[in-house]
Amino acid sequence: DAGVTQSPTHLIKTRGQHVTLRCSPISGHKSVSWYQQVLGQGPQFIFQYYEKEERGRGNFPDRFSARQFPNYSSELNVNALLLGDSALYLCASSLRTGEAGANVLTFGAGSRLTVL
Amino acid sequence: SQQGEEDPQALSIQEGENATMNCSYKTSINNLQWYRQNSGRGLVHLILIRSNEREKHSGRLRVTLDTSKKSSSLLITASRAADTASYFCATVDSTLTFGKGTMLLVSP
């Protein structure tokens, strides 16, 4: 069974451009979370979706948006890219969300974004 | 913002030695989890300890949790070169909040 898959694995953009990152969760997992990891730091929570509804949002500007599709895959969109958006973007899936002890995440390998 | 904070930031040991990493957090939690990350790849879940548990074992891993001190520790016994990675604690309320991690280097 495939794990969490993310695409693209690497991409380079210039300031002001837009980027779309994609994630396919493990089969049967209905919750998808997005994290940003800047070099040398821990992952920072961006969004969580469950059953196609946003269930949580981290402290990120409105340039960041996401959605979840009926097949539970997800997209993360970032508009008006800044140099500081350069990071590894991690997608993680889980069976469900919000329940104590239930939120064990399975991560994809990430999409490394470089903004020039 | 980071909820947990790991200590030390970096740890270098020889194969066969034990490695201990600590995590402190600020708010009440439902459970605490430890994850491992190999050189900028995705994170892998290692172990979960619930707020009503004090100690948990999984193979060579031992995790403790002290909710009164808002701290946890991860002990890796008889370390191997393959244990070289970054280790993160993550506190859980409705979502996971990660610390900055401890970078562990195990030399042969």
CSV table of N, CA and C in Angstrom, one decimal, chain B:
chain,number,residue,atom,x,y,z
B,1,SER,N,4.1,29.1,16.1
B,1,SER,CA,5.0,29.1,17.3
B,1,SER,C,5.3,27.6,17.7
B,2,GLN,N,6.5,27.4,18.3
B,2,GLN,CA,6.8,26.1,18.8
B,2,GLN,C,6.3,25.9,20.2
B,3,GLN,N,5.7,24.8,20.4
B,3,GLN,CA,5.2,24.4,21.7
B,3,GLN,C,6.3,23.7,22.5
B,4,GLY,N,6.8,22.7,21.9
B,4,GLY,CA,7.9,21.9,22.6
B,4,GLY,C,9.2,22.5,22.3
B,5,GLU,N,10.1,22.2,23.2
B,5,GLU,CA,11.5,22.6,23.0
B,5,GLU,C,12.4,21.5,23.4
B,6,GLU,N,13.2,21.0,22.5
B,6,GLU,CA,14.1,19.8,22.8
B,6,GLU,C,15.4,20.3,23.3
B,7,ASP,N,16.0,19.5,24.0
B,7,ASP,CA,17.3,19.8,24.6
B,7,ASP,C,18.1,18.4,24.7
B,8,PRO,N,19.3,18.3,24.2
B,8,PRO,CA,20.1,19.4,23.6
B,8,PRO,C,19.7,19.6,22.2
B,9,GLN,N,20.2,20.7,21.6
B,9,GLN,CA,20.0,20.9,20.2
B,9,GLN,C,20.7,19.9,19.3
B,10,ALA,N,21.9,19.5,19.8
B,10,ALA,CA,22.7,18.5,19.0
B,10,ALA,C,23.4,17.6,20.0
B,11,LEU,N,23.6,16.4,19.6
B,11,LEU,CA,24.2,15.4,20.5
B,11,LEU,C,25.0,14.4,19.6
B,12,SER,N,26.3,14.2,20.0
B,12,SER,CA,27.2,13.4,19.3
B,12,SER,C,27.7,12.3,20.2
B,13,ILE,N,27.5,11.0,19.8
B,13,ILE,CA,27.9,9.9,20.7
B,13,ILE,C,28.5,8.8,19.8
B,14,GLN,N,29.0,7.8,20.4
B,14,GLN,CA,29.6,6.6,19.7
B,14,GLN,C,28.6,5.5,19.7
B,15,GLU,N,28.7,4.7,18.7
B,15,GLU,CA,27.8,3.5,18.6
B,15,GLU,C,27.9,2.7,20.0
B,16,GLY,N,26.8,2.2,20.4
B,16,GLY,CA,26.7,1.4,21.6
B,16,GLY,C,26.3,2.2,22.8
B,17,GLU,N,26.6,3.5,22.8
B,17,GLU,CA,26.2,4.4,23.9
B,17,GLU,C,24.7,4.7,23.9
B,18,ASN,N,24.2,5.2,25.0
B,18,ASN,CA,22.8,5.6,25.1
B,18,ASN,C,22.7,7.1,24.8
B,19,ALA,N,21.6,7.5,24.2
B,19,ALA,CA,21.3,8.9,23.8
B,19,ALA,C,20.0,9.3,24.5
B,20,THR,N,20.1,10.4,25.2
B,20,THR,CA,18.9,10.9,25.9
B,20,THR,C,18.6,12.3,25.4
B,21,MET,N,17.3,12.5,25.0
B,21,MET,CA,16.9,13.8,24.5
B,21,MET,C,15.7,14.2,25.4
B,22,ASN,N,15.6,15.5,25.7
B,22,ASN,CA,14.6,16.0,26.6
B,22,ASN,C,13.7,17.0,25.8
B,23,CYS,N,12.4,17.1,26.2
B,23,CYS,CA,11.5,18.0,25.6
B,23,CYS,C,10.7,18.6,26.7
B,24,SER,N,10.6,20.0,26.6
B,24,SER,CA,9.7,20.7,27.5
B,24,SER,C,8.6,21.4,26.7
B,25,TYR,N,7.5,21.5,27.3
B,25,TYR,CA,6.3,22.1,26.6
B,25,TYR,C,5.6,23.1,27.6
B,26,LYS,N,4.7,23.8,27.0
B,26,LYS,CA,4.1,24.9,27.8
B,26,LYS,C,2.7,24.7,28.3
B,27,THR,N,1.8,24.1,27.5
B,27,THR,CA,0.4,24.0,27.8
B,27,THR,C,0.0,22.6,28.1
B,28,SER,N,-1.2,22.4,28.6
B,28,SER,CA,-1.6,21.0,28.8
B,28,SER,C,-1.8,20.2,27.5
B,29,ILE,N,-1.6,18.9,27.6
B,29,ILE,CA,-1.7,18.1,26.4
B,29,ILE,C,-2.6,16.9,26.6
B,30,ASN,N,-3.0,16.3,25.4
B,30,ASN,CA,-3.7,15.0,25.5
B,30,ASN,C,-2.7,13.9,25.4
B,31,ASN,N,-1.7,14.0,24.5
B,31,ASN,CA,-0.6,13.1,24.5
B,31,ASN,C,0.6,13.8,23.9
B,32,LEU,N,1.7,13.1,24.0
B,32,LEU,CA,2.9,13.6,23.4
B,32,LEU,C,3.5,12.5,22.5
B,33,GLN,N,4.1,12.9,21.4
B,33,GLN,CA,4.6,12.0,20.5
B,33,GLN,C,6.1,12.3,20.1
B,34,TRP,N,6.8,11.3,19.8
B,34,TRP,CA,8.2,11.6,19.3
B,34,TRP,C,8.3,11.1,17.8
B,35,TYR,N,8.9,11.9,17.0
B,35,TYR,CA,9.1,11.6,15.6
B,35,TYR,C,10.6,11.7,15.3
B,36,ARG,N,11.0,11.0,14.2
B,36,ARG,CA,12.4,11.0,13.7
B,36,ARG,C,12.4,11.5,12.3
B,37,GLN,N,13.4,12.2,11.9
B,37,GLN,CA,13.5,12.7,10.5
B,37,GLN,C,15.0,12.5,10.1
B,38,ASN,N,15.1,11.8,9.0
B,38,ASN,CA,16.4,11.6,8.3
B,38,ASN,C,16.7,12.7,7.3
B,39,SER,N,17.7,13.5,7.5
B,39,SER,CA,18.2,14.5,6.6
B,39,SER,C,17.2,15.1,5.7
B,40,GLY,N,16.3,15.9,6.3
B,40,GLY,CA,15.3,16.7,5.5
B,40,GLY,C,14.3,15.9,4.8
B,41,ARG,N,14.0,14.7,5.2
B,41,ARG,CA,13.0,13.9,4.6
B,41,ARG,C,11.7,14.0,5.5
B,42,GLY,N,10.7,13.2,5.2
B,42,GLY,CA,9.5,13.2,6.0
B,42,GLY,C,9.8,12.6,7.4
B,43,LEU,N,8.9,13.0,8.3
B,43,LEU,CA,9.1,12.5,9.7
B,43,LEU,C,8.4,11.1,9.8
B,44,VAL,N,9.0,10.4,10.7
B,44,VAL,CA,8.5,9.0,11.0
B,44,VAL,C,8.1,9.0,12.5
B,45,HIS,N,6.8,8.5,12.7
B,45,HIS,CA,6.4,8.4,14.1
B,45,HIS,C,7.1,7.3,14.8
B,46,LEU,N,7.6,7.6,16.0
B,46,LEU,CA,8.3,6.6,16.8
B,46,LEU,C,7.4,6.0,18.0
B,47,ILE,N,6.8,6.9,18.8
B,47,ILE,CA,6.2,6.5,20.0
B,47,ILE,C,5.2,7.5,20.4
B,48,LEU,N,4.1,7.1,21.0
B,48,LEU,CA,3.1,8.0,21.6
B,48,LEU,C,3.0,7.7,23.1
B,49,ILE,N,2.9,8.7,23.9
B,49,ILE,CA,2.7,8.5,25.3
B,49,ILE,C,1.5,9.4,25.7
B,50,ARG,N,0.5,8.8,26.4
B,50,ARG,CA,-0.7,9.5,26.8
B,50,ARG,C,-0.4,10.3,28.0
B,51,SER,N,-1.3,11.3,28.3
B,51,SER,CA,-1.0,12.2,29.4
B,51,SER,C,-1.2,11.5,30.8
B,52,ASN,N,-1.9,10.3,30.8
B,52,ASN,CA,-2.0,9.6,32.0
B,52,ASN,C,-1.0,8.5,32.2
B,53,GLU,N,0.0,8.4,31.3
B,53,GLU,CA,1.1,7.5,31.3
B,53,GLU,C,2.4,8.2,31.8
B,54,ARG,N,3.2,7.4,32.5
B,54,ARG,CA,4.5,8.0,32.9
B,54,ARG,C,5.7,7.5,32.2
B,55,GLU,N,5.6,6.3,31.6
B,55,GLU,CA,6.7,5.7,30.9
B,55,GLU,C,6.2,4.7,29.9
B,56,LYS,N,6.9,4.6,28.8
B,56,LYS,CA,6.5,3.7,27.7
B,56,LYS,C,7.8,3.2,27.0
B,57,HIS,N,7.7,1.9,26.6
B,57,HIS,CA,8.9,1.3,25.9
B,57,HIS,C,8.5,0.8,24.5
B,58,SER,N,9.4,0.9,23.6
B,58,SER,CA,9.2,0.3,22.3
B,58,SER,C,10.6,0.0,21.7
B,59,GLY,N,10.9,-1.3,21.8
B,59,GLY,CA,12.2,-1.8,21.4
B,59,GLY,C,13.3,-1.1,22.2
B,60,ARG,N,14.2,-0.4,21.5
B,60,ARG,CA,15.3,0.3,22.2
B,60,ARG,C,14.9,1.7,22.6
B,61,LEU,N,13.7,2.1,22.5
B,61,LEU,CA,13.2,3.4,22.9
B,61,LEU,C,12.5,3.3,24.2
B,62,ARG,N,12.8,4.3,25.0
B,62,ARG,CA,12.1,4.5,26.3
B,62,ARG,C,11.7,6.0,26.4
B,63,VAL,N,10.4,6.2,26.6
B,63,VAL,CA,9.9,7.6,26.8
B,63,VAL,C,9.3,7.7,28.1
B,64,THR,N,9.6,8.9,28.7
B,64,THR,CA,9.0,9.2,30.0
B,64,THR,C,8.2,10.5,29.8
B,65,LEU,N,7.2,10.7,30.7
B,65,LEU,CA,6.4,11.9,30.6
B,65,LEU,C,6.1,12.4,32.1
B,66,ASP,N,6.4,13.6,32.3
B,66,ASP,CA,6.2,14.2,33.7
B,66,ASP,C,5.3,15.4,33.4
B,67,THR,N,4.0,15.2,33.6
B,67,THR,CA,3.0,16.3,33.2
B,67,THR,C,3.1,17.5,34.3
B,68,SER,N,3.6,17.2,35.5
B,68,SER,CA,3.7,18.2,36.5
B,68,SER,C,4.9,19.2,36.1
B,69,LYS,N,5.9,18.7,35.5
B,69,LYS,CA,7.0,19.5,35.0
B,69,LYS,C,6.9,19.9,33.6
B,70,LYS,N,5.8,19.4,32.9
B,70,LYS,CA,5.6,19.6,31.5
B,70,LYS,C,6.9,19.2,30.7
B,71,SER,N,7.3,18.0,30.9
B,71,SER,CA,8.6,17.6,30.2
B,71,SER,C,8.5,16.1,29.9
B,72,SER,N,9.2,15.7,28.9
B,72,SER,CA,9.3,14.3,28.4
B,72,SER,C,10.8,14.0,28.0
B,73,SER,N,11.2,12.8,28.1
B,73,SER,CA,12.5,12.4,27.6
B,73,SER,C,12.4,11.2,26.7
B,74,LEU,N,13.3,11.1,25.8
B,74,LEU,CA,13.4,10.0,24.9
B,74,LEU,C,14.8,9.4,25.1
B,75,LEU,N,14.9,8.1,25.4
B,75,LEU,CA,16.1,7.4,25.6
B,75,LEU,C,16.2,6.4,24.5
B,76,ILE,N,17.4,6.4,23.8
B,76,ILE,CA,17.7,5.4,22.8
B,76,ILE,C,18.8,4.6,23.4
B,77,THR,N,18.6,3.3,23.6
B,77,THR,CA,19.7,2.5,24.2
B,77,THR,C,20.5,1.8,23.1
B,78,ALA,N,21.8,1.6,23.4
B,78,ALA,CA,22.7,0.8,22.5
B,78,ALA,C,22.6,1.4,21.1
B,79,SER,N,22.9,2.7,20.9
B,79,SER,CA,22.7,3.4,19.7
B,79,SER,C,23.5,2.8,18.5
B,80,ARG,N,23.0,3.0,17.3
B,80,ARG,CA,23.6,2.5,16.1
B,80,ARG,C,23.8,3.7,15.2
B,81,ALA,N,24.7,3.6,14.2
B,81,ALA,CA,25.0,4.6,13.3
B,81,ALA,C,23.7,5.0,12.5
B,82,ALA,N,22.8,4.0,12.3
B,82,ALA,CA,21.6,4.2,11.6
B,82,ALA,C,20.6,5.1,12.4
B,83,ASP,N,20.9,5.3,13.7
B,83,ASP,CA,20.0,6.2,14.5
B,83,ASP,C,20.3,7.6,14.3
B,84,THR,N,21.3,7.9,13.5
B,84,THR,CA,21.7,9.3,13.2
B,84,THR,C,20.5,10.0,12.5
B,85,ALA,N,19.9,11.0,13.1
B,85,ALA,CA,18.7,11.7,12.5
B,85,ALA,C,18.4,12.9,13.5
B,86,SER,N,17.4,13.6,13.1
B,86,SER,CA,16.8,14.6,14.0
B,86,SER,C,15.6,14.0,14.7
B,87,TYR,N,15.4,14.3,15.9
B,87,TYR,CA,14.3,13.8,16.7
B,87,TYR,C,13.5,15.0,17.2
B,88,PHE,N,12.2,14.8,17.1
B,88,PHE,CA,11.3,15.9,17.4
B,88,PHE,C,10.2,15.4,18.4
B,89,CYS,N,9.9,16.2,19.4
B,89,CYS,CA,8.7,15.9,20.2
B,89,CYS,C,7.6,16.7,19.7
B,90,ALA,N,6.4,16.2,19.8
B,90,ALA,CA,5.2,16.9,19.3
B,90,ALA,C,4.1,16.7,20.3
B,91,THR,N,3.6,17.9,20.7
B,91,THR,CA,2.5,17.8,21.7
B,91,THR,C,1.2,17.9,21.0
B,92,VAL,N,0.2,17.3,21.6
B,92,VAL,CA,-1.1,17.1,20.9
B,92,VAL,C,-2.2,17.6,21.7
B,93,ASP,N,-2.9,18.6,21.1
B,93,ASP,CA,-4.3,18.9,21.6
B,93,ASP,C,-5.2,18.6,20.5
B,94,SER,N,-5.6,19.4,19.6
B,94,SER,CA,-6.3,19.0,18.4
B,94,SER,C,-5.4,18.8,17.2
B,95,THR,N,-4.2,19.4,17.2
B,95,THR,CA,-3.3,19.2,16.2
B,95,THR,C,-1.9,19.0,16.8
B,96,LEU,N,-1.0,18.6,16.0
B,96,LEU,CA,0.4,18.3,16.5
B,96,LEU,C,1.2,19.6,16.4
B,97,THR,N,1.9,20.0,17.5
B,97,THR,CA,2.8,21.1,17.5
B,97,THR,C,4.2,20.6,17.8
B,98,PHE,N,5.2,20.8,16.9
B,98,PHE,CA,6.5,20.2,17.0
B,98,PHE,C,7.5,21.2,17.7
B,99,GLY,N,8.5,20.7,18.3
B,99,GLY,CA,9.6,21.4,18.8
B,99,GLY,C,10.6,21.6,17.7
B,100,LYS,N,11.8,22.2,18.1
B,100,LYS,CA,12.8,22.5,17.1
B,100,LYS,C,13.7,21.3,16.8
B,101,GLY,N,13.7,20.3,17.7
B,101,GLY,CA,14.4,19.0,17.4
B,101,GLY,C,15.8,19.0,18.0
B,102,THR,N,16.2,17.7,18.2
B,102,THR,CA,17.6,17.4,18.6
B,102,THR,C,18.2,16.6,17.5
B,103,MET,N,19.4,17.1,17.0
B,103,MET,CA,20.1,16.4,16.0
B,103,MET,C,21.1,15.4,16.6
B,104,LEU,N,20.9,14.2,16.3
B,104,LEU,CA,21.7,13.1,16.9
B,104,LEU,C,22.7,12.6,15.9
B,105,LEU,N,23.9,12.5,16.2
B,105,LEU,CA,25.0,11.9,15.4
B,105,LEU,C,25.6,10.8,16.1
B,106,VAL,N,25.5,9.6,15.5
B,106,VAL,CA,26.0,8.4,16.1
B,106,VAL,C,27.2,7.9,15.3
B,107,SER,N,28.4,8.0,15.8
B,107,SER,CA,29.6,7.6,15.0
B,107,SER,C,30.0,6.2,15.2
B,108,PRO,N,30.4,5.5,14.2
B,108,PRO,CA,30.8,4.1,14.3
B,108,PRO,C,32.0,3.9,15.1
